[in-house]
Short mmCIF file of C-alpha atoms in Angstrom, two decimals:
data_model
loop_
_atom_site.label_atom_id
_atom_site.label_comp_id
_atom_site.label_asym_id
_atom_site.label_seq_id
_atom_site.Cartn_x
_atom_site.Cartn_y
_atom_site.Cartn_z
CA UNK G 1 0.00 0.00 0.00
CA UNK G 2 1.40 3.40 -0.97
CA UNK G 3 1.94 6.29 1.38
CA UNK G 4 -1.10 8.43 2.21
CA UNK G 5 -1.42 11.68 0.33
CA UNK G 6 -0.50 14.84 2.27
CA UNK G 7 -3.28 16.30 4.41
CA UNK G 8 -2.29 19.78 3.20
CA UNK G 9 -0.98 19.86 -0.37
CA UNK G 10 -0.48 23.62 -0.67
CA UNK G 11 -1.36 26.90 1.05
CA UNK G 12 -4.74 27.06 -0.73
CA UNK G 13 -5.83 23.90 1.09
CA UNK G 14 -5.90 25.88 4.33
CA UNK G 15 -8.81 27.88 2.87
CA UNK G 16 -10.79 24.67 2.39
CA UNK G 17 -9.99 23.62 5.94
CA UNK G 18 -11.17 26.94 7.43
CA UNK G 19 -14.34 26.89 5.31
CA UNK G 20 -15.43 23.76 7.18
CA UNK G 21 -15.47 25.70 10.44
CA UNK G 22 -17.65 28.39 8.89
CA UNK G 23 -20.00 25.67 7.67
CA UNK G 24 -20.13 24.09 11.14
CA UNK G 25 -21.00 27.42 12.77
CA UNK G 26 -23.61 28.19 10.11
CA UNK G 27 -25.35 24.89 10.79
CA UNK G 28 -25.67 25.52 14.54
CA UNK G 29 -29.13 26.60 15.77
CA UNK G 30 -27.43 29.44 17.70
CA UNK G 31 -25.02 30.44 14.93
CA UNK G 32 -23.36 33.86 15.03
CA UNK G 33 -23.14 34.15 11.24
CA UNK G 34 -24.68 32.48 8.21
CA UNK G 35 -22.40 31.41 5.36
CA UNK G 36 -24.59 29.32 3.04
CA UNK G 37 -21.69 28.71 0.66
CA UNK G 38 -19.08 27.45 3.12
CA UNK G 39 -19.69 23.71 2.91
CA UNK G 40 -20.04 23.78 -0.87
CA UNK G 41 -16.76 25.68 -1.22
CA UNK G 42 -14.94 23.44 1.24
CA UNK G 43 -16.03 20.47 -0.85
CA UNK G 44 -14.90 16.90 -0.37
CA UNK G 45 -11.31 18.06 -0.08
CA UNK G 46 -12.16 20.30 2.86
CA UNK G 47 -14.06 17.46 4.53
CA UNK G 48 -11.05 15.18 4.11
CA UNK G 49 -8.68 17.76 5.57
CA UNK G 50 -10.96 18.21 8.58
CA UNK G 51 -11.11 14.46 9.17
CA UNK G 52 -7.33 14.07 8.99
CA UNK G 53 -6.10 17.31 10.60
CA UNK G 54 -4.78 16.77 14.14
CA UNK G 55 -7.09 18.28 16.76
CA UNK G 56 -9.42 19.58 14.06
CA UNK G 57 -12.67 19.57 16.03
CA UNK G 58 -11.14 21.27 19.04
CA UNK G 59 -9.81 24.03 16.78
CA UNK G 60 -13.24 25.31 15.73
CA UNK G 61 -13.74 27.90 18.45
CA UNK G 62 -10.90 30.39 17.68
CA UNK G 63 -11.65 30.38 13.95
CA UNK G 64 -15.35 31.02 14.55
CA UNK G 65 -14.46 33.83 16.95
CA UNK G 66 -12.05 35.29 14.41
CA UNK G 67 -14.71 35.27 11.71
CA UNK G 68 -17.19 37.03 13.99
CA UNK G 69 -14.79 39.77 15.03
CA UNK G 70 -13.58 40.39 11.47
CA UNK G 71 -17.24 40.68 10.42
CA UNK G 72 -17.89 43.25 13.14
CA UNK G 73 -14.83 45.37 12.38
CA UNK G 74 -15.40 45.33 8.63
CA UNK G 75 -19.05 46.35 8.97
CA UNK G 76 -18.15 49.11 11.40
CA UNK G 77 -15.48 50.51 9.09
CA UNK G 78 -18.05 50.65 6.29
CA UNK G 79 -21.16 51.71 8.18
CA UNK G 80 -19.69 54.14 10.73
CA UNK G 81 -16.35 55.21 9.29
CA UNK G 82 -17.37 55.47 5.65
CA UNK G 83 -14.91 53.04 4.10
CA UNK G 84 -15.55 52.91 0.35
CA UNK G 85 -13.14 50.06 -0.46
CA UNK G 86 -12.29 46.74 1.16
CA UNK G 87 -9.02 45.20 -0.03
CA UNK G 88 -9.04 41.55 1.07
CA UNK G 89 -5.57 40.04 0.70
CA UNK G 90 -5.28 36.24 0.57
CA UNK G 91 -9.08 36.14 0.49
CA UNK G 92 -9.29 32.38 0.10
CA UNK G 93 -12.88 31.11 0.24
CA UNK G 94 -14.23 34.07 2.19
CA UNK G 95 -17.78 34.97 1.05
CA UNK G 96 -18.38 38.24 2.90
CA UNK G 97 -19.27 40.14 -0.32
CA UNK G 98 -22.17 37.71 -0.67
CA UNK G 99 -23.30 37.26 2.92
CA UNK G 100 -22.77 40.57 4.75
CA UNK G 101 -25.25 43.50 4.55
CA UNK G 102 -22.97 45.73 2.49
CA UNK G 103 -23.86 48.85 0.47
CA UNK G 104 -24.19 48.21 -3.25
CA UNK G 105 -21.63 50.92 -4.09
CA UNK G 106 -18.87 49.46 -1.88
CA UNK G 107 -15.84 48.17 -3.77
CA UNK G 108 -14.65 44.80 -2.50
CA UNK G 109 -11.38 43.63 -4.06
CA UNK G 110 -10.28 40.06 -3.40
CA UNK G 111 -6.69 39.02 -4.05
CA UNK G 112 -5.31 35.50 -3.94
CA UNK G 113 -3.58 32.80 -5.94
CA UNK G 114 -5.23 31.93 -9.28
CA UNK G 115 -6.01 28.35 -8.24
CA UNK G 116 -8.20 29.24 -5.25
CA UNK G 117 -9.88 32.35 -6.70
CA UNK G 118 -10.70 30.66 -10.02
CA UNK G 119 -12.25 27.79 -8.05
CA UNK G 120 -14.35 30.18 -5.93
CA UNK G 121 -15.40 32.30 -8.92
CA UNK G 122 -16.58 29.19 -10.71
CA UNK G 123 -18.54 27.87 -7.72
CA UNK G 124 -20.22 31.24 -7.10
CA UNK G 125 -20.79 32.13 -10.76
CA UNK G 126 -24.58 32.01 -10.38
CA UNK G 127 -24.58 34.06 -7.15
CA UNK G 128 -24.78 37.83 -6.99
CA UNK G 129 -22.54 39.74 -4.55
CA UNK G 130 -24.13 42.53 -2.54
CA UNK G 131 -21.44 45.03 -3.52
CA UNK G 132 -18.99 45.68 -6.35
CA UNK G 133 -16.71 42.66 -6.10
CA UNK G 134 -13.46 42.39 -8.06
CA UNK G 135 -11.39 39.22 -8.21
CA UNK G 136 -7.63 39.72 -8.65
CA UNK G 137 -5.64 36.53 -9.24
CA UNK G 138 -2.14 37.23 -8.03
CA UNK G 139 0.68 35.81 -5.98
CA UNK G 140 1.15 38.42 -3.25
CA UNK G 141 4.80 37.38 -3.01
CA UNK G 142 5.26 39.15 -6.36
CA UNK G 143 6.25 42.50 -4.88
CA UNK G 144 6.20 44.48 -8.13
CA UNK G 145 2.73 43.19 -9.06
CA UNK G 146 1.22 43.89 -5.65
CA UNK G 147 2.68 47.40 -5.57
CA UNK G 148 1.04 48.16 -8.90
CA UNK G 149 -2.25 46.82 -7.53
CA UNK G 150 -2.01 48.83 -4.31
CA UNK G 151 -1.24 52.01 -6.23
CA UNK G 152 -4.26 51.44 -8.48
CA UNK G 153 -6.59 50.75 -5.57
CA UNK G 154 -5.24 53.65 -3.49
CA UNK G 155 -5.68 56.09 -6.37
CA UNK G 156 -9.37 55.24 -6.74
CA UNK G 157 -10.27 55.08 -3.02
CA UNK G 158 -10.95 57.68 -0.35
CA UNK G 159 -11.07 55.41 2.69
CA UNK G 160 -9.96 51.83 2.27
CA UNK G 161 -9.79 49.06 4.86
CA UNK G 162 -7.26 46.26 4.37
CA UNK G 163 -8.20 42.74 5.47
CA UNK G 164 -5.62 39.97 5.99
CA UNK G 165 -7.53 37.24 7.81
CA UNK G 166 -5.43 34.13 8.37
CA UNK G 167 -2.63 35.38 6.12
CA UNK G 168 0.20 36.98 8.06
CA UNK G 169 0.87 33.92 10.21
CA UNK G 170 2.28 32.13 7.15
CA UNK G 171 4.78 34.89 6.33
CA UNK G 172 8.27 35.65 7.59
CA UNK G 173 8.74 38.85 9.60
CA UNK G 174 10.64 40.48 6.75
CA UNK G 175 7.79 39.71 4.36
CA UNK G 176 5.20 41.19 6.73
CA UNK G 177 7.35 44.30 7.10
CA UNK G 178 7.60 44.62 3.32
CA UNK G 179 3.85 44.24 2.95
CA UNK G 180 3.17 46.81 5.67
CA UNK G 181 5.41 49.29 3.90
CA UNK G 182 3.71 48.72 0.57
CA UNK G 183 0.31 49.36 2.19
CA UNK G 184 1.33 52.83 3.39
CA UNK G 185 -0.87 54.89 1.09
CA UNK G 186 -2.88 57.89 2.35
CA UNK G 187 -6.22 56.38 1.35
CA UNK G 188 -5.48 53.09 3.10
CA UNK G 189 -6.88 54.06 6.52
CA UNK G 190 -7.31 50.79 8.43
CA UNK G 191 -5.89 47.31 8.49
CA UNK G 192 -7.59 44.36 10.21
CA UNK G 193 -5.23 41.52 11.14
CA UNK G 194 -5.12 38.44 13.34
CA UNK G 195 -2.04 38.09 15.49
CA UNK G 196 -0.48 35.38 17.66
CA UNK G 197 2.16 35.67 20.36
CA UNK G 198 5.35 33.55 20.17
CA UNK G 199 3.93 31.25 22.86
CA UNK G 200 0.72 30.64 20.92
CA UNK G 201 2.70 30.14 17.72
CA UNK G 202 4.77 27.43 19.39
CA UNK G 203 1.62 25.68 20.53
CA UNK G 204 0.09 25.83 17.07
CA UNK G 205 3.31 24.57 15.51
CA UNK G 206 3.27 21.63 17.90
CA UNK G 207 -0.26 20.67 16.83
CA UNK G 208 -0.26 21.57 13.13
CA UNK G 209 3.38 22.09 12.23
CA UNK G 210 4.22 18.77 10.55
CA UNK G 211 0.89 18.62 8.73
CA UNK G 212 1.10 22.16 7.38
CA UNK G 213 4.73 21.71 6.38
CA UNK G 214 3.64 18.98 3.95
CA UNK G 215 2.10 21.71 1.82
CA UNK G 216 4.80 24.33 2.50
CA UNK G 217 2.28 26.25 4.64
CA UNK G 218 4.33 26.87 7.77
CA UNK G 219 3.08 29.20 10.50
CA UNK G 220 5.94 31.63 11.16
CA UNK G 221 4.85 35.14 12.12
CA UNK G 222 4.35 36.00 15.79
CA UNK G 223 6.44 39.07 16.70
CA UNK G 224 7.70 39.21 20.27
CA UNK G 225 6.83 42.93 20.44
CA UNK G 226 3.22 42.32 19.41
CA UNK G 227 1.51 45.21 17.65
CA UNK G 228 4.54 47.46 18.23
CA UNK G 229 6.02 45.60 15.26
CA UNK G 230 3.53 47.46 13.06
CA UNK G 231 3.90 50.89 14.67
CA UNK G 232 7.46 51.26 13.43
CA UNK G 233 6.11 50.51 9.94
CA UNK G 234 3.40 53.18 10.06
CA UNK G 235 0.46 51.28 11.59
CA UNK G 236 -0.81 51.79 15.15
CA UNK G 237 -3.04 49.56 17.25
CA UNK G 238 -6.50 51.06 17.63
CA UNK G 239 -8.40 48.10 19.00
CA UNK G 240 -7.17 44.78 20.40
CA UNK G 241 -9.81 42.05 20.58
CA UNK G 242 -8.39 39.16 22.61
CA UNK G 243 -9.58 35.79 21.33
CA UNK G 244 -10.10 34.60 24.93
CA UNK G 245 -12.30 37.57 25.85
CA UNK G 246 -14.21 37.46 22.58
CA UNK G 247 -14.77 33.71 22.91
CA UNK G 248 -16.41 34.25 26.28
CA UNK G 249 -18.54 37.10 24.95
CA UNK G 250 -19.69 34.98 22.02
CA UNK G 251 -20.06 31.78 24.09
CA UNK G 252 -17.60 29.90 21.91
CA UNK G 253 -14.95 29.11 24.49
CA UNK G 254 -12.56 26.21 24.30
CA UNK G 255 -13.16 23.12 26.47
CA UNK G 256 -12.20 23.67 30.13
CA UNK G 257 -11.97 27.44 29.61
CA UNK G 258 -13.11 27.92 33.20
CA UNK G 259 -9.88 26.30 34.38
CA UNK G 260 -7.76 28.67 32.28
CA UNK G 261 -9.69 31.64 33.71
CA UNK G 262 -9.04 30.36 37.24
CA UNK G 263 -5.32 29.99 36.56
CA UNK G 264 -5.26 33.49 35.05
CA UNK G 265 -6.96 35.02 38.10
CA UNK G 266 -4.37 33.45 40.37
CA UNK G 267 -1.47 34.70 38.24
CA UNK G 268 0.41 38.02 38.46
CA UNK G 269 -1.01 40.90 36.44
CA UNK G 270 1.82 40.75 33.92
CA UNK G 271 1.14 37.09 33.23
CA UNK G 272 -2.61 37.71 32.92
CA UNK G 273 -1.94 40.41 30.34
CA UNK G 274 0.45 38.13 28.43
CA UNK G 275 -2.25 35.47 28.37
CA UNK G 276 -4.86 37.99 27.18
CA UNK G 277 -2.63 39.03 24.31
CA UNK G 278 -1.68 35.52 23.18
CA UNK G 279 -4.08 35.68 20.25
CA UNK G 280 -6.30 38.42 18.89
CA UNK G 281 -7.94 40.22 16.05
CA UNK G 282 -6.49 43.71 15.84
CA UNK G 283 -7.64 46.90 14.16
CA UNK G 284 -4.69 48.99 13.02
CA UNK G 285 -4.83 52.56 11.73
CA UNK G 286 -2.33 54.20 9.44
CA UNK G 287 -0.23 56.77 11.29
CA UNK G 288 -0.44 60.35 9.95
CA UNK G 289 2.52 61.46 7.91
CA UNK G 290 3.54 57.96 6.91
CA UNK G 291 3.59 57.37 3.19
CA UNK G 292 4.92 54.78 0.77
#
């Protein structure tokens, strides 16, 4: 009998894996969001990845929480702050242009590798997005190509919000720094990211590391200085939404969360704060005077 095929063949497979969690949340009677396309987009491949991924079922809660908080921050940037463009980098199988209550005139630009975006475009060909969606098939590692794209989008936007859900963790620090610099355009006002601490990264590597490495999808980015990493590159923390706190608010906590809360209460303040900042969704704002 031959060796089993890799669980993760390439970075695009992680989008199929994450789509399963959105489908699982959608199918709950008390769901926080409704993504009617998630299971279809995940497909049999996504189901297989979920079955074979180590600790897959126990990993649902942080990804559901992340989706909820990204939804909230995106809608707020559009509804309250007047964002006219959403630039979603490494969009994967995200379907927010189809499922969120967005204004028809909003520009939503999705960027990702041709393989995953072509697949999504084909699957959703008969569906109508709620806003002006543009699909850009591009390898974001192509610095010259992405700079041309950013310049084009910046020139035709007043207030743009950048979205990088589940993307930065797979990059090296130097690559994140390069991306942050390229995003420094006056009309790019906000950037929504998810961020892990070095401790959380080590834990994720222990669970998923070997499996993700099969598809050259290694988790790497977790700066020791946290969001200060971005300040020196022109982006300041505006809002820090701890995954632990948000999970409790949304009633999507991990098993035995009460025990972790007890340990945290008995710990020094510095350790409690370190625990709170282990993982989060963060809203960054471009610092005045910074320009590409």
